[in-house]
């Protein structure tokens, strides 16, 4: 081996840089969680400028590893900051991040058992453990996979396989197939149907009620209409909760409908499925135990670095039907739990179970319950705070830690109000003091927060509303 390669793998070099990096990250974590003055939640820069920075950085040919890590840190968004209230990724626990360091160095491939013995067994163990928590019986189990999008697609592929008796896998599509889902569902469900070749007619979008939950009173009508057009409805998807609003569909009512027509019942609990761990909030998931499959992201409400998701099966046997394809060189017969690639999209896969397990081993399930309780409670407090501010509008009472609102001063029409809120959000983004996002609800623009960080409190939320208002007032002056 060349000295060049040998030096690159030098263990002492790793030890030194590793210690330096962990020291740097510990200081960072301290600054981020305490919302230190000098650390903005985001140092916003337009994308093209950001690109040019890195292009120049590469030309500079600086070999200092720690300086590079520092630059990446400075130019990233800070999820652990109390003023981070944007998209739905968790503030990961340090132990899980450290487990990530270990698994990155080990790099076990996971496709077959011997390419990750510990992590493969932990995948299976966590699948069983979470399935049990969701209320599935002894038959239940799960597979870990890279994100909720992939988990949902995998669930729907399993549904197609089981519901059509595998004919589609071998013979291709003959009859038009479809699923039913609320119009507020995450876009990846729509995308999954289209990936499977079902087209426009393959996604039957059911309107929502005034609380942004799927209108179960319309299910029969929409179902009959599709069947009359020769479309075979094979599955129904409940959102727990939906992404924009954080509202939970009434899973028990959807389960009744699924039972009546023998549809596959999938619950997309990517964000809110973690509430199974909370005694206080698990009633939102009433009926989840009647689902055939459930998606839960550990990287959203379960404190694990991305990507790490689980797809639960009420009947674990069904997980072997998803990809009814032979790849004999990898696994000898179906039904072997330990060769994971038989049941997952991925061939090589992250050792994600190690990160999840490190949390369970260190803190137990209680920490998941605590995280959900603190953040969902905070969502309710925030709604109360919004209510107390004149000219702030709350479109619905939140179920979860996803809270939408908008600034609506008198004298502006609907279009101006939408434009104003979009401009407020853009200005906040560029200032970098708070990070929030925006969404469309029934055609109107709302500011959207997801309270992902237990270091966020009422003080920050008050401060946000004041900033939204003063920013909005300044912008609105130009309108009149
Ligand atoms: C976030 C989310 C998804 C997508 O999950 P990824 O892990 O980002 O792929 C799917 N459904 C819902 C309801 C979500 O909130």
Coordinates of C-alpha atoms and ligand atoms in Angstrom, one line a residue:
X1 CA 0.0 0.0 0.0
X2 CA 1.2 3.5 -0.7
X3 CA 2.1 5.9 2.1
X4 CA -0.6 8.2 0.9
X5 CA -3.4 5.6 1.5
X6 CA -1.8 4.3 4.6
X7 CA -1.6 7.7 6.1
X8 CA -5.2 8.4 5.3
X9 CA -6.3 5.5 7.5
X10 CA -4.0 6.4 10.3
X11 CA -5.7 5.6 13.6
X12 CA -3.9 8.3 15.6
X13 CA -4.9 10.9 13.1
X14 CA -8.5 9.7 13.5
X15 CA -8.2 9.9 17.3
X16 CA -6.9 13.5 17.3
X17 CA -9.4 14.8 14.8
X18 CA -12.2 12.9 16.4
X19 CA -11.5 14.5 19.8
X20 CA -11.2 17.9 18.3
X21 CA -14.5 17.5 16.4
X22 CA -16.4 16.2 19.4
X23 CA -15.1 19.2 21.5
X24 CA -16.2 21.5 18.8
X25 CA -19.6 19.9 18.6
X26 CA -20.1 19.9 22.3
X27 CA -19.5 23.7 22.3
X28 CA -21.8 24.0 19.4
X29 CA -24.6 22.0 21.2
X30 CA -24.2 24.3 24.2
X31 CA -24.5 27.4 22.1
X32 CA -27.4 26.1 20.0
X33 CA -29.6 24.7 22.8
X34 CA -29.1 27.9 24.9
X35 CA -29.9 30.1 21.8
X36 CA -26.6 32.0 22.3
X37 CA -26.6 35.5 20.9
X38 CA -23.8 34.8 18.4
X39 CA -25.6 31.8 16.9
X40 CA -28.3 32.6 14.4
X41 CA -30.7 29.8 13.6
X42 CA -29.7 30.3 10.0
X43 CA -27.1 32.4 8.2
X44 CA -29.2 32.7 5.1
X45 CA -27.5 33.2 1.7
X46 CA -29.1 32.9 -1.7
X47 CA -28.4 29.5 -3.2
X48 CA -26.2 30.7 -6.0
X49 CA -24.0 32.6 -3.6
X50 CA -23.7 29.5 -1.4
X51 CA -22.7 27.5 -4.4
X52 CA -20.0 30.0 -5.3
X53 CA -18.7 29.9 -1.8
X54 CA -18.1 26.2 -2.1
X55 CA -16.7 26.4 -5.5
X56 CA -14.1 28.9 -4.2
X57 CA -13.5 26.9 -1.1
X58 CA -12.5 23.9 -3.2
X59 CA -10.1 26.1 -5.3
X60 CA -8.5 27.3 -2.1
X61 CA -7.2 23.8 -1.5
X62 CA -7.2 24.2 2.3
X63 CA -6.5 20.8 3.9
X64 CA -7.6 21.7 7.5
X65 CA -10.3 19.3 8.4
X66 CA -11.6 21.0 11.5
X67 CA -11.7 24.4 9.7
X68 CA -13.9 22.7 7.0
X69 CA -16.2 21.2 9.7
X70 CA -16.6 24.7 11.1
X71 CA -17.5 26.1 7.8
X72 CA -20.2 23.5 7.2
X73 CA -21.5 24.2 10.7
X74 CA -21.7 27.9 10.1
X75 CA -23.5 27.5 6.9
X76 CA -26.1 25.0 8.1
X77 CA -29.5 25.4 9.7
X78 CA -29.5 24.8 13.5
X79 CA -32.2 22.4 14.6
X80 CA -31.2 22.5 18.3
X81 CA -31.7 26.3 18.4
X82 CA -34.8 27.3 20.3
X83 CA -35.8 29.6 17.4
X84 CA -35.8 26.7 15.0
X85 CA -39.5 26.1 14.3
X86 CA -39.6 25.0 10.7
X87 CA -39.7 21.6 9.0
X88 CA -40.3 18.4 10.7
X89 CA -36.9 17.0 11.5
X90 CA -36.0 16.1 15.1
X91 CA -33.3 17.7 17.3
X92 CA -31.3 14.5 17.5
X93 CA -30.0 13.1 20.8
X94 CA -26.2 13.2 21.2
X95 CA -26.0 9.4 21.9
X96 CA -27.8 8.7 18.6
X97 CA -25.4 11.1 16.8
X98 CA -22.5 9.3 18.4
X99 CA -23.9 5.9 17.4
X100 CA -24.0 7.4 13.9
X101 CA -20.2 8.0 14.1
X102 CA -19.7 4.4 15.0
X103 CA -22.0 3.0 12.3
X104 CA -20.4 5.3 9.7
X105 CA -17.0 3.9 10.4
X106 CA -18.3 0.3 10.6
X107 CA -20.3 0.7 7.4
X108 CA -21.9 -2.7 7.6
X109 CA -23.9 -3.1 4.4
X110 CA -27.0 -4.8 5.9
X111 CA -28.4 -6.4 2.8
X112 CA -27.7 -9.9 4.1
X113 CA -27.3 -11.0 7.7
X114 CA -23.6 -11.5 7.9
X115 CA -23.1 -8.0 6.5
X116 CA -24.4 -6.5 9.8
X117 CA -25.2 -9.2 12.3
X118 CA -25.8 -6.9 15.3
X119 CA -27.7 -4.2 13.3
X120 CA -29.8 -6.8 11.4
X121 CA -31.0 -8.4 14.6
X122 CA -31.7 -4.9 16.1
X123 CA -33.7 -4.0 13.0
X124 CA -35.9 -7.0 13.6
X125 CA -36.1 -6.4 17.3
X126 CA -37.1 -2.7 16.9
X127 CA -39.6 -3.6 14.3
X128 CA -41.2 -6.1 16.7
X129 CA -41.0 -3.7 19.6
X130 CA -42.7 -0.8 17.9
X131 CA -45.3 -3.0 16.3
X132 CA -46.3 -4.2 19.7
X133 CA -46.4 -0.6 21.0
X134 CA -48.7 0.3 18.0
X135 CA -51.1 -2.4 19.3
X136 CA -50.3 -5.2 16.9
X137 CA -50.3 -8.7 18.2
X138 CA -47.7 -11.5 18.1
X139 CA -48.0 -11.6 14.3
X140 CA -46.7 -8.0 14.1
X141 CA -43.3 -6.8 13.0
X142 CA -41.6 -4.2 10.9
X143 CA -38.7 -3.2 8.6
X144 CA -36.5 -0.2 9.0
X145 CA -36.1 1.9 5.9
X146 CA -34.6 5.1 4.6
X147 CA -37.4 7.6 5.2
X148 CA -41.2 7.9 5.3
X149 CA -41.5 8.4 1.6
X150 CA -39.9 5.0 0.9
X151 CA -41.8 3.4 3.8
X152 CA -45.1 4.5 2.3
X153 CA -44.2 3.3 -1.2
X154 CA -43.1 0.0 0.3
X155 CA -46.4 -0.3 2.2
X156 CA -48.4 0.4 -1.0
X157 CA -46.3 -2.1 -3.0
X158 CA -47.1 -4.7 -0.3
X159 CA -50.7 -3.8 -0.5
X160 CA -50.7 -4.2 -4.2
X161 CA -49.0 -7.6 -3.9
X162 CA -51.4 -8.9 -1.3
X163 CA -54.6 -7.4 -2.8
X164 CA -53.9 -8.6 -6.3
X165 CA -52.4 -12.0 -5.4
X166 CA -49.0 -11.0 -6.9
X167 CA -50.3 -11.0 -10.5
X168 CA -49.2 -7.4 -11.1
X169 CA -45.6 -8.3 -10.1
X170 CA -45.4 -11.0 -12.7
X171 CA -47.8 -10.0 -15.4
X172 CA -47.9 -6.2 -15.1
X173 CA -51.0 -4.1 -14.6
X174 CA -54.2 -5.3 -16.2
X175 CA -56.9 -3.6 -14.2
X176 CA -56.7 0.1 -13.2
X177 CA -55.9 0.2 -9.5
X178 CA -56.4 3.1 -7.0
X179 CA -56.0 4.2 -3.4
X180 CA -58.0 6.7 -1.4
X181 CA -56.4 9.4 0.7
X182 CA -57.2 12.9 2.0
X183 CA -56.4 15.9 -0.1
X184 CA -54.2 17.1 2.8
X185 CA -51.9 14.0 2.7
X186 CA -48.2 14.2 2.1
X187 CA -47.4 14.4 -1.6
X188 CA -45.4 11.2 -1.4
X189 CA -48.6 9.1 -1.3
X190 CA -49.7 10.6 -4.6
X191 CA -46.2 10.0 -6.0
X192 CA -46.2 6.4 -4.8
X193 CA -49.4 5.7 -6.8
X194 CA -47.9 7.3 -9.9
X195 CA -44.6 5.4 -9.5
X196 CA -46.7 2.2 -9.6
X197 CA -48.2 3.4 -12.9
X198 CA -51.7 4.2 -11.6
X199 CA -51.9 7.7 -13.0
X200 CA -54.4 10.4 -12.2
X201 CA -57.2 8.0 -11.6
X202 CA -55.1 6.0 -9.2
X203 CA -55.3 8.6 -6.4
X204 CA -58.7 9.3 -5.2
X205 CA -58.4 12.5 -3.1
X206 CA -61.0 12.9 -0.5
X207 CA -61.8 16.5 0.7
X208 CA -61.2 17.5 4.4
X209 CA -63.5 18.9 7.0
X210 CA -63.1 22.3 8.7
X211 CA -60.5 20.6 10.9
X212 CA -58.5 19.4 7.9
X213 CA -59.3 15.8 8.6
X214 CA -60.4 13.4 5.8
X215 CA -64.2 13.6 5.4
X216 CA -65.1 10.0 6.1
X217 CA -68.7 10.7 5.3
X218 CA -67.7 11.0 1.6
X219 CA -65.8 7.8 1.4
X220 CA -68.6 5.6 0.2
X221 CA -69.6 8.0 -2.5
X222 CA -66.0 8.4 -3.8
X223 CA -65.5 4.7 -3.7
X224 CA -68.7 3.9 -5.6
X225 CA -67.8 6.5 -8.2
X226 CA -64.4 4.9 -8.9
X227 CA -65.8 1.4 -9.0
X228 CA -68.5 2.5 -11.5
X229 CA -65.7 3.7 -13.7
X230 CA -63.9 0.4 -13.6
X231 CA -61.2 1.4 -11.2
X232 CA -60.4 -1.1 -8.5
X233 CA -59.8 0.6 -5.2
X234 CA -57.4 -1.6 -3.2
X235 CA -56.1 0.7 -0.4
X236 CA -57.0 3.6 1.8
X237 CA -54.4 5.8 3.6
X238 CA -55.0 7.7 6.8
X239 CA -52.7 10.6 7.8
X240 CA -51.5 10.7 11.4
X241 CA -51.0 13.5 11.2
X242 CA -51.1 15.4 8.0
X243 CA -48.0 17.4 7.2
X244 CA -49.3 20.9 6.6
X245 CA -51.7 21.1 9.5
X246 CA -50.6 18.4 12.0
X247 CA -54.2 17.2 12.2
X248 CA -55.0 13.5 12.7
X249 CA -57.5 11.7 10.5
X250 CA -60.0 9.7 12.4
X251 CA -58.3 6.3 12.0
X252 CA -61.1 4.3 13.6
X253 CA -63.6 5.5 11.1
X254 CA -61.2 4.9 8.2
X255 CA -60.6 1.4 9.6
X256 CA -64.4 0.7 9.6
X257 CA -64.6 1.7 5.9
X258 CA -61.5 -0.4 5.0
X259 CA -63.0 -3.4 6.7
X260 CA -66.3 -3.0 4.9
X261 CA -64.7 -3.0 1.5
X262 CA -61.7 -5.2 2.4
X263 CA -59.2 -2.4 1.5
X264 CA -55.7 -2.4 2.7
X265 CA -55.5 0.2 5.5
X266 CA -52.2 2.1 5.6
X267 CA -51.5 4.7 8.2
X268 CA -49.0 7.4 7.3
X269 CA -47.7 8.2 10.8
X270 CA -44.3 9.6 9.5
X271 CA -44.7 12.6 11.8
X272 CA -47.3 11.8 14.4
X273 CA -47.1 8.0 14.7
X274 CA -44.5 8.4 17.5
X275 CA -47.4 9.5 19.7
X276 CA -48.0 5.8 20.4
X277 CA -45.4 6.3 23.2
X278 CA -47.4 9.0 24.9
X279 CA -50.3 8.1 27.2
X280 CA -51.6 11.6 26.9
X281 CA -51.6 11.8 23.1
X282 CA -52.0 8.2 21.9
X283 CA -55.8 8.6 21.8
X284 CA -55.2 10.7 18.6
X285 CA -54.1 7.4 17.1
X286 CA -57.3 5.4 18.0
X287 CA -57.7 2.8 15.3
X288 CA -54.0 2.5 14.4
X289 CA -54.1 -1.0 15.7
X290 CA -56.5 -2.0 13.0
X291 CA -54.1 -0.9 10.2
X292 CA -52.4 -3.3 7.9
X293 CA -49.3 -1.2 7.7
X294 CA -48.0 1.9 9.5
X295 CA -45.1 4.3 8.7
X296 CA -43.3 6.1 11.5
X297 CA -40.2 8.3 11.1
X298 CA -37.7 8.0 13.9
X299 CA -36.1 11.2 12.5
X300 CA -39.2 13.3 13.1
X301 CA -40.7 12.8 16.5
X302 CA -38.4 10.1 17.8
X303 CA -35.1 11.9 18.3
X304 CA -33.0 9.9 15.8
X305 CA -30.8 11.4 13.1
X306 CA -32.1 11.0 9.5
X307 CA -32.8 8.9 7.7
X308 CA -34.4 6.3 9.9
X309 CA -38.0 5.1 9.6
X310 CA -40.0 2.0 10.3
X311 CA -42.7 0.3 8.3
X312 CA -44.9 -1.8 10.6
X313 CA -46.9 -4.7 9.4
X314 CA -49.8 -6.1 11.4
X315 CA -48.9 -9.4 9.9
X316 CA -45.2 -9.6 9.4
X317 CA -45.5 -12.3 6.8
X318 CA -46.9 -9.7 4.5
X319 CA -43.5 -7.9 4.5
X320 CA -42.1 -10.8 2.5
X321 CA -44.7 -10.3 -0.3
X322 CA -43.6 -6.8 -1.2
X323 CA -40.9 -7.8 -3.7
X324 CA -41.9 -11.2 -4.9
X325 CA -38.8 -11.5 -7.0
X326 CA -36.0 -14.0 -6.8
X327 CA -32.5 -13.0 -6.1
X328 CA -31.1 -16.4 -5.0
X329 CA -27.5 -15.2 -4.6
X330 CA -28.6 -13.0 -1.7
X331 CA -31.0 -15.1 0.2
X332 CA -32.0 -18.7 0.0
X333 CA -35.7 -18.7 0.8
X334 CA -38.3 -16.2 1.7
X335 CA -39.5 -16.0 5.2
X336 CA -36.0 -15.5 6.7
X337 CA -36.1 -12.4 8.8
X338 CA -32.4 -11.9 8.9
X339 CA -31.6 -11.2 5.3
X340 CA -33.2 -7.8 5.2
X341 CA -32.9 -6.9 1.5
X342 CA -35.6 -9.4 0.7
X343 CA -38.1 -7.0 2.3
X344 CA -36.6 -3.6 1.8
X345 CA -36.1 -1.3 -1.2
X346 CA -32.5 -0.8 -0.2
X347 CA -29.8 -3.3 -1.0
X348 CA -27.1 -1.6 1.0
X349 CA -28.7 0.2 3.9
X350 CA -27.7 2.5 6.8
X351 CA -27.3 0.7 10.2
X352 CA -30.1 2.9 11.5
X353 CA -31.4 0.5 14.1
X354 CA -28.2 1.1 16.1
X355 CA -29.1 4.7 16.5
X356 CA -32.6 4.0 17.6
X357 CA -31.5 1.3 19.9
X358 CA -28.9 3.6 21.5
X359 CA -31.7 5.9 22.6
X360 CA -33.9 3.1 23.9
X361 CA -31.0 1.5 25.8
X362 CA -29.9 4.8 27.3
X363 CA -33.2 6.5 28.2
X364 CA -36.0 3.9 27.6
X365 CA -39.3 4.6 25.9
X366 CA -40.1 7.3 28.4
X367 CA -38.0 9.8 26.6
X368 CA -40.1 9.4 23.4
X369 CA -43.2 10.0 25.5
X370 CA -41.6 13.0 27.2
X371 CA -40.5 14.6 23.9
X372 CA -44.0 14.2 22.3
X373 CA -45.7 15.5 25.5
X374 CA -43.5 18.6 25.8
X375 CA -43.8 19.5 22.1
X376 CA -47.5 18.7 21.6
X377 CA -48.3 20.7 24.9
X378 CA -46.2 23.5 23.5
X379 CA -48.3 23.5 20.3
X380 CA -51.4 24.0 22.5
X381 CA -49.8 26.8 24.4
X382 CA -48.8 28.5 21.2
X383 CA -52.4 28.3 19.9
X384 CA -53.4 30.1 23.2
X385 CA -50.8 32.7 22.7
X386 CA -51.8 33.3 19.1
X387 CA -55.4 33.8 20.2
X388 CA -54.4 36.5 22.6
X389 CA -52.7 38.6 19.8
X390 CA -55.1 40.8 17.9
X391 CA -54.8 40.5 14.1
X392 CA -53.3 37.0 14.4
X393 CA -55.5 34.3 13.0
X394 CA -55.5 30.6 14.0
X395 CA -57.1 28.4 11.3
X396 CA -57.8 25.4 13.6
X397 CA -57.0 24.2 17.1
X398 CA -53.8 22.2 16.8
X399 CA -53.7 18.4 17.6
X400 CA -49.9 18.4 17.6
X401 CA -46.7 20.4 17.5
X402 CA -47.6 21.7 14.0
X403 CA -49.2 25.1 14.3
X404 CA -50.3 27.4 11.5
X405 CA -51.3 31.1 11.8
X406 CA -51.3 34.3 9.8
X407 CA -51.1 38.0 10.3
X408 CA -54.3 39.6 9.1
X409 CA -54.4 43.3 9.7
X410 CA -57.6 45.1 8.8
X411 CA -58.0 46.7 5.4
X412 CA -56.3 44.1 3.3
X413 CA -58.1 41.9 0.8
X414 CA -57.5 38.2 0.6
X415 CA -54.8 38.4 -2.0
X416 CA -52.9 41.1 -0.2
X417 CA -53.1 39.1 3.0
X418 CA -51.6 36.1 1.3
X419 CA -48.9 38.2 -0.3
X420 CA -48.2 39.8 3.0
X421 CA -47.7 36.6 4.9
X422 CA -45.4 35.2 2.1
X423 CA -43.3 38.3 2.4
X424 CA -43.1 38.1 6.2
X425 CA -41.9 34.6 5.9
X426 CA -39.3 35.5 3.3
X427 CA -38.0 38.4 5.4
X428 CA -37.8 36.2 8.5
X429 CA -35.9 33.6 6.5
X430 CA -33.4 36.1 5.3
X431 CA -32.9 37.7 8.7
X432 CA -32.2 34.3 10.3
X433 CA -33.5 35.1 13.8
X434 CA -36.3 32.6 13.6
X435 CA -36.9 29.8 11.2
X436 CA -40.5 29.2 10.2
X437 CA -42.1 28.0 7.0
X438 CA -45.3 28.6 5.1
X439 CA -48.2 26.6 3.7
X440 CA -51.4 26.9 1.7
X441 CA -54.6 26.1 3.5
X442 CA -57.7 26.2 1.3
X443 CA -56.0 28.5 -1.1
X444 CA -54.7 30.9 1.5
X445 CA -51.1 31.4 2.6
X446 CA -50.4 30.7 6.3
X447 CA -47.2 30.8 8.3
X448 CA -46.4 27.4 9.6
X449 CA -44.4 26.3 12.6
X450 CA -43.4 22.8 13.7
X451 CA -42.1 22.9 17.3
X452 CA -39.5 20.2 17.0
X453 CA -37.2 21.5 19.7
X454 CA -37.9 21.0 23.4
X455 CA -35.7 24.1 24.1
X456 CA -38.3 26.3 22.5
X457 CA -40.6 27.8 25.1
X458 CA -43.4 30.4 25.4
X459 CA -40.8 33.2 25.5
X460 CA -39.6 32.5 22.0
X461 CA -43.1 32.0 20.7
X462 CA -44.2 35.4 22.1
X463 CA -41.1 37.0 20.5
X464 CA -41.9 35.4 17.2
X465 CA -45.4 36.8 17.1
X466 CA -44.1 40.3 17.9
X467 CA -41.5 40.0 15.1
X468 CA -44.2 38.8 12.7
X469 CA -46.4 41.7 13.5
X470 CA -43.7 44.4 13.4
X471 CA -42.4 42.9 10.1
X472 CA -45.9 42.7 8.7
X473 CA -46.7 46.3 9.7
X474 CA -43.7 47.6 7.9
X475 CA -44.4 45.6 4.7
X476 CA -48.1 46.5 4.8
X477 CA -47.4 50.2 4.9
X478 CA -46.4 49.9 1.3
X479 CA -49.8 48.5 0.4
X480 CA -51.9 51.5 1.3
Ligands
LIG1 C1 -42.5 13.9 6.5 C2 -43.6 13.1 6.0 C3 -43.5 12.2 5.0 C4 -42.1 12.0 4.3 O1 -41.2 11.3 5.1 P1 -39.6 11.4 4.8 O2 -39.0 10.7 5.9 O3 -39.3 12.9 4.7 O4 -39.4 10.8 3.5 C5 -44.5 11.4 4.7 N1 -45.7 11.6 5.3 C6 -45.9 12.5 6.2 C7 -47.3 12.6 6.9 C8 -44.9 13.3 6.6 O5 -45.1 14.2 7.6

